[in-house]
XYZ file of N, CA and C in Angstrom:
828
model
N 29.338 11.423 7.230
C 29.609 12.101 5.953
C 30.204 13.485 6.203
N 29.642 14.188 7.160
C 30.126 15.554 7.426
C 31.482 15.530 8.119
N 31.628 14.678 9.128
C 32.858 14.685 9.919
C 34.055 14.165 9.126
N 33.861 13.101 8.360
C 34.986 12.486 7.637
C 35.116 13.003 6.212
N 34.117 13.752 5.746
C 34.166 14.227 4.363
C 34.198 13.087 3.370
N 33.458 11.999 3.675
C 33.546 10.779 2.866
C 32.623 10.780 1.654
N 31.750 11.778 1.535
C 30.907 11.882 0.346
C 29.926 10.734 0.209
N 29.759 10.295 -1.035
C 28.769 9.245 -1.319
C 29.126 7.946 -0.595
N 30.417 7.584 -0.591
C 30.835 6.356 0.085
C 30.488 6.409 1.575
N 30.663 7.570 2.185
C 30.311 7.712 3.585
C 28.814 7.601 3.811
N 28.025 8.143 2.879
C 26.572 8.050 2.998
C 26.116 6.593 2.921
N 26.715 5.843 1.985
C 26.371 4.425 1.859
C 26.777 3.666 3.122
N 27.970 3.949 3.634
C 28.439 3.286 4.855
C 27.528 3.600 6.037
N 27.063 4.849 6.123
C 26.167 5.234 7.211
C 24.835 4.495 7.099
N 24.338 4.377 5.868
C 23.073 3.672 5.654
C 23.209 2.196 6.031
N 24.296 1.543 5.581
C 24.513 0.130 5.901
C 24.646 -0.067 7.414
N 25.349 0.851 8.078
C 25.504 0.758 9.531
C 24.162 0.855 10.234
N 23.345 1.795 9.799
C 22.023 1.950 10.403
C 21.151 0.720 10.206
N 21.150 0.165 8.988
C 20.347 -1.028 8.719
C 20.838 -2.224 9.532
N 22.162 -2.345 9.668
C 22.726 -3.446 10.448
C 22.342 -3.337 11.917
N 22.398 -2.128 12.455
C 21.984 -1.924 13.849
C 20.507 -2.276 14.035
N 19.684 -1.899 13.044
C 18.262 -2.247 13.122
C 18.044 -3.749 13.093
N 18.798 -4.441 12.236
C 18.672 -5.895 12.148
C 19.075 -6.570 13.462
N 20.205 -6.152 14.028
C 20.669 -6.742 15.276
C 19.695 -6.462 16.419
N 19.148 -5.256 16.440
C 18.173 -4.920 17.481
C 16.920 -5.778 17.354
N 16.432 -5.933 16.121
C 15.241 -6.759 15.907
C 15.490 -8.200 16.324
N 16.680 -8.727 15.997
C 17.016 -10.094 16.381
C 17.052 -10.239 17.903
N 17.598 -9.256 18.580
C 17.705 -9.309 20.038
C 16.329 -9.269 20.693
N 15.477 -8.344 20.216
C 14.130 -8.251 20.781
C 13.325 -9.517 20.492
N 13.503 -10.083 19.291
C 12.794 -11.324 18.958
C 13.236 -12.460 19.866
N 14.536 -12.545 20.112
C 15.073 -13.585 20.982
C 14.472 -13.480 22.384
N 14.411 -12.263 22.902
C 13.837 -12.058 24.238
C 12.350 -12.417 24.254
N 11.635 -12.087 23.182
C 10.210 -12.390 23.110
C 9.986 -13.898 23.147
N 10.750 -14.641 22.355
C 10.625 -16.093 22.349
C 10.925 -16.673 23.731
N 12.014 -16.174 24.328
C 12.419 -16.704 25.635
C 11.360 -16.441 26.701
N 10.763 -15.240 26.660
C 9.731 -14.899 27.651
C 8.449 -15.689 27.425
N 8.156 -15.986 26.155
C 6.900 -16.658 25.841
C 6.964 -18.162 26.074
N 8.075 -18.783 25.716
C 8.159 -20.232 25.775
C 9.204 -20.752 26.742
N 9.994 -19.841 27.346
C 11.049 -20.276 28.234
C 12.178 -20.958 27.507
N 12.262 -20.749 26.195
C 13.293 -21.387 25.379
C 13.863 -20.368 24.421
N 14.862 -20.744 23.690
C 15.446 -19.878 22.674
C 14.609 -19.952 21.411
N 14.864 -19.070 20.423
C 14.106 -19.137 19.174
C 14.306 -20.451 18.434
N 15.338 -21.209 18.763
C 15.595 -22.459 18.056
C 14.658 -23.552 18.580
N 13.358 -23.358 18.362
C 12.384 -24.345 18.802
C 11.433 -24.665 17.663
N 10.347 -25.342 17.978
C 9.458 -25.817 16.929
C 8.746 -24.685 16.195
N 8.705 -23.481 16.777
C 8.007 -22.366 16.133
C 8.885 -21.634 15.139
N 10.185 -21.865 15.192
C 11.083 -21.069 14.364
C 10.831 -21.290 12.873
N 10.681 -22.537 12.471
C 10.537 -22.817 11.048
C 9.262 -22.223 10.453
N 8.074 -22.426 11.054
C 6.876 -21.798 10.464
C 6.926 -20.275 10.496
N 7.541 -19.695 11.523
C 7.653 -18.241 11.576
C 8.518 -17.721 10.438
N 9.649 -18.399 10.202
C 10.540 -17.978 9.122
C 9.881 -18.177 7.761
N 9.133 -19.252 7.609
C 8.435 -19.507 6.347
C 7.403 -18.418 6.081
N 6.665 -18.068 7.123
C 5.667 -16.994 6.990
C 6.354 -15.674 6.660
N 7.438 -15.371 7.382
C 8.143 -14.117 7.152
C 8.733 -14.022 5.755
N 9.203 -15.154 5.217
C 9.758 -15.150 3.865
C 8.690 -14.816 2.834
N 7.492 -15.348 3.025
C 6.387 -15.041 2.106
C 6.048 -13.549 2.151
N 6.015 -12.995 3.367
C 5.728 -11.558 3.506
C 6.815 -10.732 2.832
N 8.075 -11.136 3.048
C 9.199 -10.401 2.483
C 9.150 -10.409 0.951
N 8.893 -11.569 0.363
C 8.837 -11.664 -1.094
C 7.694 -10.826 -1.657
N 6.562 -10.827 -0.972
C 5.438 -10.014 -1.451
C 5.767 -8.534 -1.378
N 6.516 -8.118 -0.342
C 6.925 -6.720 -0.226
C 7.925 -6.347 -1.318
N 8.837 -7.263 -1.655
C 9.789 -7.007 -2.732
C 9.063 -6.801 -4.056
N 8.103 -7.674 -4.343
C 7.335 -7.551 -5.584
C 6.532 -6.259 -5.611
N 5.944 -5.901 -4.464
C 5.182 -4.649 -4.393
C 6.084 -3.450 -4.612
N 7.283 -3.476 -4.019
C 8.224 -2.370 -4.201
C 8.631 -2.243 -5.667
N 8.894 -3.368 -6.330
C 9.230 -3.330 -7.749
C 8.074 -2.761 -8.555
N 6.858 -3.102 -8.133
C 5.673 -2.579 -8.806
C 5.583 -1.064 -8.662
N 6.005 -0.540 -7.498
C 5.969 0.898 -7.264
C 6.991 1.645 -8.119
N 8.132 1.007 -8.421
C 9.273 1.732 -8.972
C 9.655 1.361 -10.407
N 9.123 0.259 -10.940
C 9.552 -0.175 -12.266
C 9.218 0.864 -13.329
N 8.118 1.592 -13.138
C 7.732 2.593 -14.128
C 8.750 3.725 -14.211
N 9.369 4.078 -13.079
C 10.365 5.155 -13.086
C 11.576 4.750 -13.914
N 12.034 3.506 -13.768
C 13.171 3.035 -14.550
C 12.846 3.007 -16.044
N 11.625 2.581 -16.372
C 11.243 2.512 -17.783
C 11.070 3.910 -18.378
N 10.559 4.844 -17.587
C 10.464 6.229 -18.066
C 11.857 6.785 -18.340
N 12.774 6.530 -17.438
C 14.146 6.998 -17.636
C 14.755 6.397 -18.904
N 14.433 5.133 -19.185
C 14.990 4.453 -20.362
C 14.406 5.018 -21.652
N 13.089 5.207 -21.689
C 12.447 5.621 -22.931
C 12.413 7.139 -23.125
N 12.200 7.876 -22.038
C 11.997 9.325 -22.143
C 13.262 10.104 -21.813
N 14.047 9.598 -20.843
C 15.265 10.292 -20.453
C 15.185 10.829 -19.033
N 16.299 11.333 -18.505
C 16.350 11.799 -17.118
C 15.388 12.940 -16.812
N 15.213 13.863 -17.755
C 14.315 14.997 -17.493
C 12.885 14.511 -17.281
N 12.424 13.628 -18.166
C 11.079 13.073 -18.018
C 10.947 12.250 -16.756
N 12.009 11.505 -16.426
C 11.985 10.697 -15.208
C 11.899 11.576 -13.968
N 12.572 12.731 -13.986
C 12.513 13.646 -12.850
C 11.111 14.199 -12.640
N 10.468 14.597 -13.733
C 9.098 15.110 -13.635
C 8.149 14.007 -13.180
N 8.316 12.832 -13.742
C 7.443 11.707 -13.384
C 7.626 11.315 -11.926
N 8.867 11.291 -11.467
C 9.147 10.928 -10.070
C 8.512 11.917 -9.110
N 8.558 13.206 -9.453
C 7.931 14.210 -8.598
C 6.434 13.952 -8.462
N 5.786 13.599 -9.579
C 4.354 13.317 -9.535
C 4.066 12.068 -8.717
N 4.894 11.037 -8.887
C 4.692 9.786 -8.154
C 4.833 10.004 -6.652
N 5.866 10.735 -6.266
C 6.090 10.950 -4.836
C 4.942 11.732 -4.204
N 4.408 12.701 -4.925
C 3.263 13.442 -4.395
C 2.028 12.544 -4.290
N 1.797 11.736 -5.325
C 0.626 10.868 -5.320
C 0.702 9.843 -4.197
N 1.893 9.313 -3.951
C 2.042 8.267 -2.941
C 1.857 8.782 -1.514
N 1.885 10.098 -1.332
C 1.619 10.628 0.008
C 0.194 10.312 0.460
N -0.695 10.061 -0.502
C -2.061 9.696 -0.144
C -2.116 8.342 0.545
N -1.072 7.539 0.365
C -1.042 6.224 1.006
C -0.706 6.289 2.482
N -0.378 7.459 2.996
C -0.089 7.566 4.428
C -1.291 7.113 5.258
N -2.486 7.411 4.764
C -3.702 7.023 5.487
C -3.858 5.511 5.484
N -3.804 4.906 4.299
C -3.994 3.458 4.196
C -2.845 2.699 4.834
N -1.631 3.252 4.774
C -0.484 2.593 5.398
C -0.642 2.556 6.917
N -1.081 3.674 7.487
C -1.315 3.711 8.933
C -2.394 2.725 9.338
N -3.466 2.668 8.560
C -4.542 1.721 8.857
C -4.044 0.285 8.758
N -3.194 0.016 7.781
C -2.662 -1.332 7.588
C -1.821 -1.779 8.780
N -0.976 -0.873 9.281
C -0.103 -1.213 10.409
C -0.921 -1.541 11.659
N -1.976 -0.769 11.886
C -2.809 -0.980 13.075
C -3.699 -2.206 12.912
N -4.129 -2.455 11.678
C -5.137 -3.481 11.436
C -4.586 -4.900 11.552
N -3.350 -5.127 11.103
C -2.816 -6.490 11.059
C -2.848 -7.202 12.417
N -2.265 -6.625 13.475
C -2.328 -7.339 14.762
C -3.747 -7.479 15.296
N -4.588 -6.498 15.005
C -5.987 -6.576 15.455
C -6.696 -7.751 14.789
N -6.524 -7.913 13.484
C -7.167 -9.009 12.764
C -6.585 -10.359 13.161
N -5.259 -10.389 13.374
C -4.637 -11.639 13.791
C -5.179 -12.099 15.141
N -5.538 -11.140 15.994
C -6.092 -11.476 17.303
C -7.547 -11.893 17.256
N -8.186 -11.747 16.086
C -9.601 -12.115 15.954
C -9.768 -13.471 15.279
N -8.749 -14.304 15.377
C -8.800 -15.605 14.716
C -9.979 -16.440 15.198
N -10.353 -16.279 16.466
C -11.471 -17.043 17.018
C -12.797 -16.298 16.914
N -12.771 -15.105 16.319
C -13.994 -14.313 16.167
C -14.139 -13.916 14.694
N -14.416 -14.924 13.874
C -14.424 -14.725 12.424
C -15.483 -13.720 11.986
N -16.647 -13.753 12.598
C -17.713 -12.844 12.175
C -17.322 -11.390 12.404
N -16.669 -11.118 13.533
C -16.192 -9.762 13.802
C -15.160 -9.344 12.772
N -14.265 -10.245 12.421
C -13.244 -9.941 11.424
C -13.862 -9.702 10.054
N -14.881 -10.486 9.721
C -15.551 -10.315 8.419
C -16.262 -8.979 8.321
N -16.689 -8.412 9.449
C -17.348 -7.108 9.445
C -16.352 -5.958 9.506
N -15.254 -6.147 10.251
C -14.314 -5.058 10.504
C -13.528 -4.668 9.260
N -12.977 -5.646 8.555
C -12.120 -5.343 7.414
C -12.839 -4.550 6.328
N -14.028 -4.955 5.876
C -14.700 -4.167 4.833
C -15.002 -2.728 5.255
N -15.384 -2.533 6.527
C -15.693 -1.174 6.995
C -14.458 -0.287 6.894
N -13.329 -0.775 7.382
C -12.095 0.017 7.333
C -11.656 0.228 5.896
N -11.774 -0.806 5.063
C -11.385 -0.678 3.654
C -12.202 0.408 2.957
N -13.505 0.413 3.213
C -14.367 1.418 2.580
C -14.009 2.825 3.029
N -13.846 3.018 4.330
C -13.638 4.362 4.838
C -12.251 4.899 4.502
N -11.267 4.030 4.489
C -9.937 4.465 4.063
C -9.965 4.858 2.590
N -10.611 4.036 1.771
C -10.691 4.338 0.339
C -11.466 5.629 0.093
N -12.564 5.828 0.837
C -13.336 7.063 0.679
C -12.526 8.289 1.101
N -11.752 8.151 2.176
C -10.920 9.274 2.629
C -9.874 9.620 1.588
N -9.214 8.596 1.032
C -8.203 8.833 0.003
C -8.852 9.417 -1.252
N -10.042 8.940 -1.598
C -10.749 9.465 -2.763
C -11.058 10.946 -2.590
N -11.523 11.328 -1.400
C -11.830 12.741 -1.166
C -10.607 13.625 -1.309
N -9.487 13.193 -0.747
C -8.253 13.973 -0.864
C -7.780 14.001 -2.306
N -7.948 12.874 -3.015
C -7.518 12.808 -4.414
C -8.294 13.789 -5.281
N -9.581 13.937 -5.010
C -10.389 14.884 -5.793
C -9.899 16.313 -5.570
N -9.646 16.661 -4.307
C -9.125 17.999 -4.005
C -7.770 18.200 -4.668
N -6.927 17.172 -4.604
C -5.597 17.261 -5.189
C -5.662 17.419 -6.702
N -6.579 16.702 -7.344
C -6.710 16.798 -8.795
C -7.095 18.205 -9.235
N -7.932 18.857 -8.427
C -8.386 20.205 -8.768
C -7.287 21.244 -8.548
N -6.501 21.071 -7.501
C -5.502 22.084 -7.120
C -4.080 21.738 -7.556
N -3.915 20.664 -8.334
C -2.579 20.155 -8.624
C -1.709 21.147 -9.379
N -2.271 21.860 -10.328
C -1.476 22.823 -11.105
C -0.864 23.880 -10.192
N -1.639 24.376 -9.267
C -1.153 25.404 -8.342
C -0.091 24.835 -7.415
N -0.316 23.601 -6.922
C 0.644 22.988 -5.996
C 1.980 22.741 -6.678
N 1.955 22.210 -7.875
C 3.200 21.923 -8.600
C 3.970 23.207 -8.865
N 3.266 24.236 -9.281
C 3.939 25.510 -9.555
C 4.542 26.096 -8.284
N 3.842 25.947 -7.150
C 4.326 26.491 -5.889
C 5.522 25.709 -5.362
N 5.465 24.381 -5.413
C 6.482 23.536 -4.796
C 7.689 23.333 -5.708
N 7.444 23.081 -6.994
C 8.528 22.706 -7.894
C 8.881 23.771 -8.927
N 7.933 24.654 -9.229
C 8.189 25.658 -10.246
C 7.554 25.299 -11.580
N 7.480 26.258 -12.489
C 6.795 26.038 -13.778
C 7.441 24.961 -14.642
N 8.729 24.670 -14.422
C 9.395 23.643 -15.225
C 8.769 22.268 -15.015
N 8.119 22.067 -13.872
C 7.519 20.769 -13.551
C 6.018 20.740 -13.842
N 5.527 21.669 -14.618
C 4.091 21.749 -14.900
C 3.502 20.439 -15.437
N 4.215 19.676 -16.300
C 3.630 18.411 -16.781
C 3.345 17.404 -15.683
N 3.964 17.559 -14.510
C 3.741 16.613 -13.416
C 2.288 16.631 -12.945
N 1.596 17.762 -13.132
C 0.199 17.851 -12.692
C -0.680 16.881 -13.466
N -0.512 16.826 -14.780
C -1.304 15.894 -15.581
C -0.921 14.448 -15.283
N 0.358 14.211 -15.057
C 0.797 12.856 -14.696
C 0.107 12.405 -13.420
N 0.072 13.275 -12.426
C -0.533 12.918 -11.147
C -2.017 12.615 -11.302
N -2.695 13.369 -12.140
C -4.131 13.128 -12.331
C -4.379 11.738 -12.903
N -3.508 11.274 -13.792
C -3.655 9.933 -14.339
C -3.283 8.869 -13.311
N -2.439 9.222 -12.365
C -2.041 8.274 -11.323
C -3.100 8.116 -10.240
N -3.872 9.158 -9.989
C -4.776 9.179 -8.833
C -5.787 8.031 -8.797
N -6.420 7.641 -9.923
C -7.362 6.499 -9.825
C -6.684 5.227 -9.327
N -5.466 4.991 -9.784
C -4.737 3.823 -9.310
C -4.353 3.930 -7.850
N -3.971 5.131 -7.423
C -3.617 5.347 -6.012
C -4.822 5.078 -5.111
N -5.989 5.542 -5.518
C -7.213 5.318 -4.730
C -7.532 3.825 -4.679
N -7.455 3.141 -5.830
C -7.755 1.711 -5.865
C -6.791 0.924 -4.992
N -5.521 1.304 -5.021
C -4.519 0.560 -4.249
C -4.662 0.818 -2.749
N -5.318 1.904 -2.367
C -5.575 2.157 -0.956
C -6.422 1.042 -0.353
N -7.358 0.527 -1.129
C -8.174 -0.586 -0.675
C -7.319 -1.841 -0.507
N -6.363 -2.040 -1.423
C -5.461 -3.185 -1.345
C -4.670 -3.162 -0.041
N -4.211 -1.979 0.355
C -3.371 -1.864 1.542
C -4.138 -2.157 2.826
N -5.459 -2.182 2.765
C -6.266 -2.565 3.926
C -6.641 -4.041 3.863
N -6.921 -4.547 2.667
C -7.300 -5.952 2.535
C -6.102 -6.886 2.684
N -4.914 -6.423 2.305
C -3.727 -7.272 2.394
C -3.445 -7.750 3.825
N -3.539 -6.880 4.845
C -3.340 -7.378 6.210
C -4.337 -8.457 6.610
N -5.549 -8.392 6.064
C -6.528 -9.430 6.376
C -6.061 -10.780 5.838
N -5.537 -10.783 4.607
C -5.019 -12.028 4.034
C -3.839 -12.551 4.854
N -2.965 -11.626 5.267
C -1.813 -12.038 6.074
C -2.257 -12.563 7.433
N -3.257 -11.914 8.036
C -3.740 -12.350 9.343
C -4.386 -13.723 9.277
N -4.858 -14.118 8.104
C -5.445 -15.436 7.919
C -4.388 -16.479 7.538
N -3.110 -16.065 7.580
C -2.035 -16.994 7.280
C -1.738 -17.169 5.815
N -2.203 -16.241 4.967
C -1.988 -16.369 3.536
C -1.311 -15.126 2.934
N -0.140 -14.754 3.435
C 0.567 -13.627 2.811
C 1.020 -13.925 1.400
N 1.070 -15.215 1.041
C 1.469 -15.583 -0.323
C 0.480 -15.053 -1.356
N -0.782 -14.890 -0.966
C -1.772 -14.344 -1.897
C -1.445 -12.898 -2.252
N -0.936 -12.146 -1.283
C -0.487 -10.784 -1.578
C 0.665 -10.815 -2.577
N 1.556 -11.809 -2.430
C 2.658 -11.948 -3.363
C 2.188 -12.270 -4.764
N 1.208 -13.162 -4.881
C 0.671 -13.486 -6.207
C 0.014 -12.274 -6.856
N -0.739 -11.528 -6.077
C -1.372 -10.316 -6.619
C -0.322 -9.321 -7.092
N 0.750 -9.155 -6.294
C 1.818 -8.225 -6.670
C 2.562 -8.705 -7.907
N 2.775 -10.024 -8.024
C 3.497 -10.567 -9.177
C 2.702 -10.371 -10.463
N 1.406 -10.655 -10.411
C 0.560 -10.468 -11.599
C 0.509 -8.994 -11.983
N 0.375 -8.142 -10.975
C 0.328 -6.702 -11.226
C 1.643 -6.198 -11.810
N 2.764 -6.717 -11.304
C 4.068 -6.304 -11.817
C 4.216 -6.666 -13.289
N 3.792 -7.874 -13.656
C 3.863 -8.287 -15.060
C 3.001 -7.382 -15.934
N 1.792 -7.062 -15.464
C 0.917 -6.168 -16.220
C 1.494 -4.768 -16.300
N 2.118 -4.322 -15.209
C 2.719 -2.990 -15.166
C 3.823 -2.862 -16.203
N 4.705 -3.860 -16.256
C 5.806 -3.827 -17.226
C 5.260 -3.846 -18.649
N 4.300 -4.738 -18.912
C 3.747 -4.853 -20.259
C 3.081 -3.551 -20.697
N 2.274 -2.962 -19.825
C 1.575 -1.718 -20.166
C 2.560 -0.565 -20.349
N 3.588 -0.509 -19.511
C 4.594 0.544 -19.665
C 5.337 0.421 -20.985
N 5.727 -0.790 -21.347
C 6.428 -1.005 -22.614
C 5.556 -0.640 -23.807
N 4.257 -0.801 -23.641
C 3.326 -0.474 -24.722
C 3.008 1.010 -24.789
N 2.840 1.659 -23.637
C 2.305 3.020 -23.603
C 3.371 4.109 -23.536
N 4.508 3.855 -22.884
C 5.511 4.915 -22.753
C 6.058 5.367 -24.108
N 6.415 4.447 -25.022
C 6.917 4.926 -26.321
C 5.908 5.776 -27.074
N 4.620 5.576 -26.848
C 3.587 6.327 -27.564
C 3.196 7.623 -26.855
N 3.067 7.550 -25.535
C 2.502 8.689 -24.797
C 3.437 9.263 -23.740
N 4.657 8.770 -23.649
C 5.624 9.342 -22.716
C 5.229 9.117 -21.261
N 5.415 10.157 -20.446
C 5.172 10.007 -19.011
C 3.684 9.849 -18.695
N 2.819 10.367 -19.551
C 1.378 10.149 -19.369
C 1.062 8.663 -19.554
N 1.715 8.038 -20.523
C 1.529 6.610 -20.738
C 1.987 5.799 -19.544
N 3.092 6.221 -18.913
C 3.578 5.519 -17.718
C 2.568 5.630 -16.580
N 1.983 6.808 -16.409
C 0.983 6.999 -15.353
C -0.246 6.141 -15.609
N -0.675 6.082 -16.863
C -1.840 5.259 -17.210
C -1.539 3.777 -16.984
N -0.335 3.344 -17.356
C 0.056 1.944 -17.147
C 0.070 1.596 -15.664
N 0.576 2.496 -14.852
C 0.617 2.257 -13.410
C -0.780 2.173 -12.827
N -1.654 3.051 -13.265
C -3.036 3.007 -12.786
C -3.707 1.698 -13.171
N -3.483 1.239 -14.401
C -4.056 -0.040 -14.833
C -3.561 -1.171 -13.931
N -2.266 -1.159 -13.639
C -1.686 -2.210 -12.793
C -2.248 -2.158 -11.378
N -2.394 -0.960 -10.813
C -2.915 -0.833 -9.457
C -4.379 -1.257 -9.374
N -5.167 -0.884 -10.371
C -6.570 -1.304 -10.390
C -6.659 -2.821 -10.514
N -5.781 -3.400 -11.350
C -5.757 -4.854 -11.485
C -5.407 -5.511 -10.154
N -4.442 -4.938 -9.418
C -4.092 -5.469 -8.104
C -5.287 -5.426 -7.169
N -6.037 -4.331 -7.213
C -7.213 -4.203 -6.357
C -8.247 -5.273 -6.680
N -8.488 -5.509 -7.965
C -9.472 -6.521 -8.375
C -9.036 -7.908 -7.909
N -7.753 -8.231 -8.107
C -7.246 -9.549 -7.712
C -7.296 -9.721 -6.199
N -6.889 -8.683 -5.465
C -6.875 -8.767 -4.002
C -8.285 -8.913 -3.447
N -9.224 -8.167 -4.007
C -10.619 -8.302 -3.573
C -11.118 -9.715 -3.848
N -10.734 -10.274 -4.988
C -11.154 -11.642 -5.313
C -10.572 -12.639 -4.319
N -9.273 -12.506 -4.021
C -8.651 -13.373 -3.014
C -9.349 -13.228 -1.663
N -9.621 -11.976 -1.298
C -10.237 -11.731 0.011
C -11.626 -12.355 0.085
N -12.424 -12.199 -0.945
C -13.782 -12.745 -0.916
C -13.763 -14.269 -0.858
N -12.799 -14.885 -1.540
C -12.697 -16.347 -1.504
C -12.300 -16.847 -0.116
N -11.425 -16.088 0.534
C -10.898 -16.532 1.820
C -11.842 -16.204 2.973
N -12.489 -15.043 2.906
C -13.340 -14.590 4.020
C -14.803 -14.978 3.872
N -15.178 -15.396 2.654
C -16.579 -15.705 2.344
C -17.455 -14.467 2.352
N -16.823 -13.297 2.298
C -17.563 -12.058 2.078
C -17.731 -11.849 0.583
N -18.777 -11.158 0.185
C -18.944 -10.831 -1.226
C -18.188 -9.549 -1.560
N -17.853 -9.389 -2.834
C -17.185 -8.162 -3.266
C -18.086 -6.954 -3.027
N -19.378 -7.147 -3.170
C -20.331 -6.064 -2.929
C -20.311 -5.644 -1.470
N -20.105 -6.609 -0.572
C -20.047 -6.290 0.853
C -18.824 -5.444 1.182
N -17.769 -5.592 0.393
C -16.560 -4.801 0.618
C -16.768 -3.355 0.189
N -17.526 -3.151 -0.895
C -17.596 -1.827 -1.514
C -18.801 -0.987 -1.102
N -19.919 -1.612 -0.798
C -21.134 -0.816 -0.557
C -21.203 -0.328 0.883
N -21.828 0.812 1.046
C -22.081 1.340 2.380
C -23.241 0.582 3.018
N -23.043 0.113 4.236
C -24.078 -0.644 4.931
C -24.645 0.118 6.113
N -25.403 -0.582 6.930
C -26.046 0.044 8.084
C -25.008 0.614 9.054
N -23.938 -0.140 9.273
C -22.894 0.321 10.195
C -22.263 1.615 9.712
N -22.067 1.724 8.385
C -21.467 2.937 7.832
C -22.357 4.153 8.068
N -23.661 3.961 7.854
C -24.577 5.081 8.072
C -24.643 5.461 9.543
N -24.491 4.501 10.438
C -24.441 4.818 11.864
C -23.193 5.622 12.196
N -22.074 5.265 11.545
C -20.832 6.031 11.741
C -21.021 7.463 11.271
N -21.643 7.629 10.106
C -21.901 8.973 9.576
C -22.816 9.759 10.512
N -23.826 9.074 11.029
C -24.774 9.736 11.927
C -24.081 10.209 13.194
N -23.237 9.344 13.777
C -22.526 9.710 15.001
C -21.552 10.850 14.736
N -20.825 10.780 13.602
C -19.861 11.825 13.270
C -20.553 13.160 13.059
N -21.702 13.133 12.369
C -22.459 14.366 12.139
C -22.945 14.968 13.455
N -23.447 14.104 14.333
C -23.929 14.587 15.634
C -22.786 15.156 16.462
N -21.612 14.549 16.355
C -20.444 15.061 17.091
C -20.035 16.434 16.600
N -20.007 16.600 15.267
C -19.638 17.893 14.696
C -20.634 18.965 15.099
N -21.907 18.650 15.031
C -22.951 19.618 15.423
C -22.827 19.965 16.900
N -22.531 18.964 17.724
C -22.378 19.219 19.157
C -21.219 20.155 19.463
N -20.103 19.993 18.735
C -18.954 20.856 18.941
C -19.256 22.279 18.484
N -20.006 22.425 17.396
C -20.343 23.753 16.911
C -21.271 24.499 17.858
N -22.185 23.737 18.470
C -23.122 24.398 19.378
C -22.464 24.688 20.721
């Protein structure tokens, strides 16, 4: 863009080039992995189930992405660009809380997939991580809710003051969806990424319906409330899918157990030891 002065067209071309290079690199590494593992090319008996699994994951990610962004388009349609700008600022700040759950999700998936022969360990591990990630996000969300007015004024200026209230309405949904981002890898590791897609599809339909109902009445606050309703619904559906598949109870996912108190005890002792 800078060297050729190509502007927006150059930016798009640069983005497409980067994505294409990433795709070719991934294909090359995958080919080498197959060859090293089976002594054959990817065109073997494993190719079809792998592609089928990957397609399910891809579709669920598309639906989830639409769920993340459909409210912004509807706000722009009903409220206008100014409202959409304020709403987008609040959404982007709120979604930073997902950095914790996203990191846990990336690490958790291969770990759970490797525990296929150790079901009891997997049944214990996922709920513990889900609880602690959700509690961590909840703690940050509470601090953020209290300090949001000051942060918005500092980062964006007084013109974006309404974004603080929008974010507060978004936070319950963000916290609930943090649990989803930990339970979803468990479903995928059990070979059922399609369940994540169903949860995202139902949530997307609810998100659109709630936005169409609430935005004309309450503006950007209505959009935030609609998004929170959709995210909480996703959490309920995902927990239900997880309990059916893992044979864990929903209460086992949410309540603090003996292992959690041992973690707290060890962490407290570590902090005291460092202070002394």
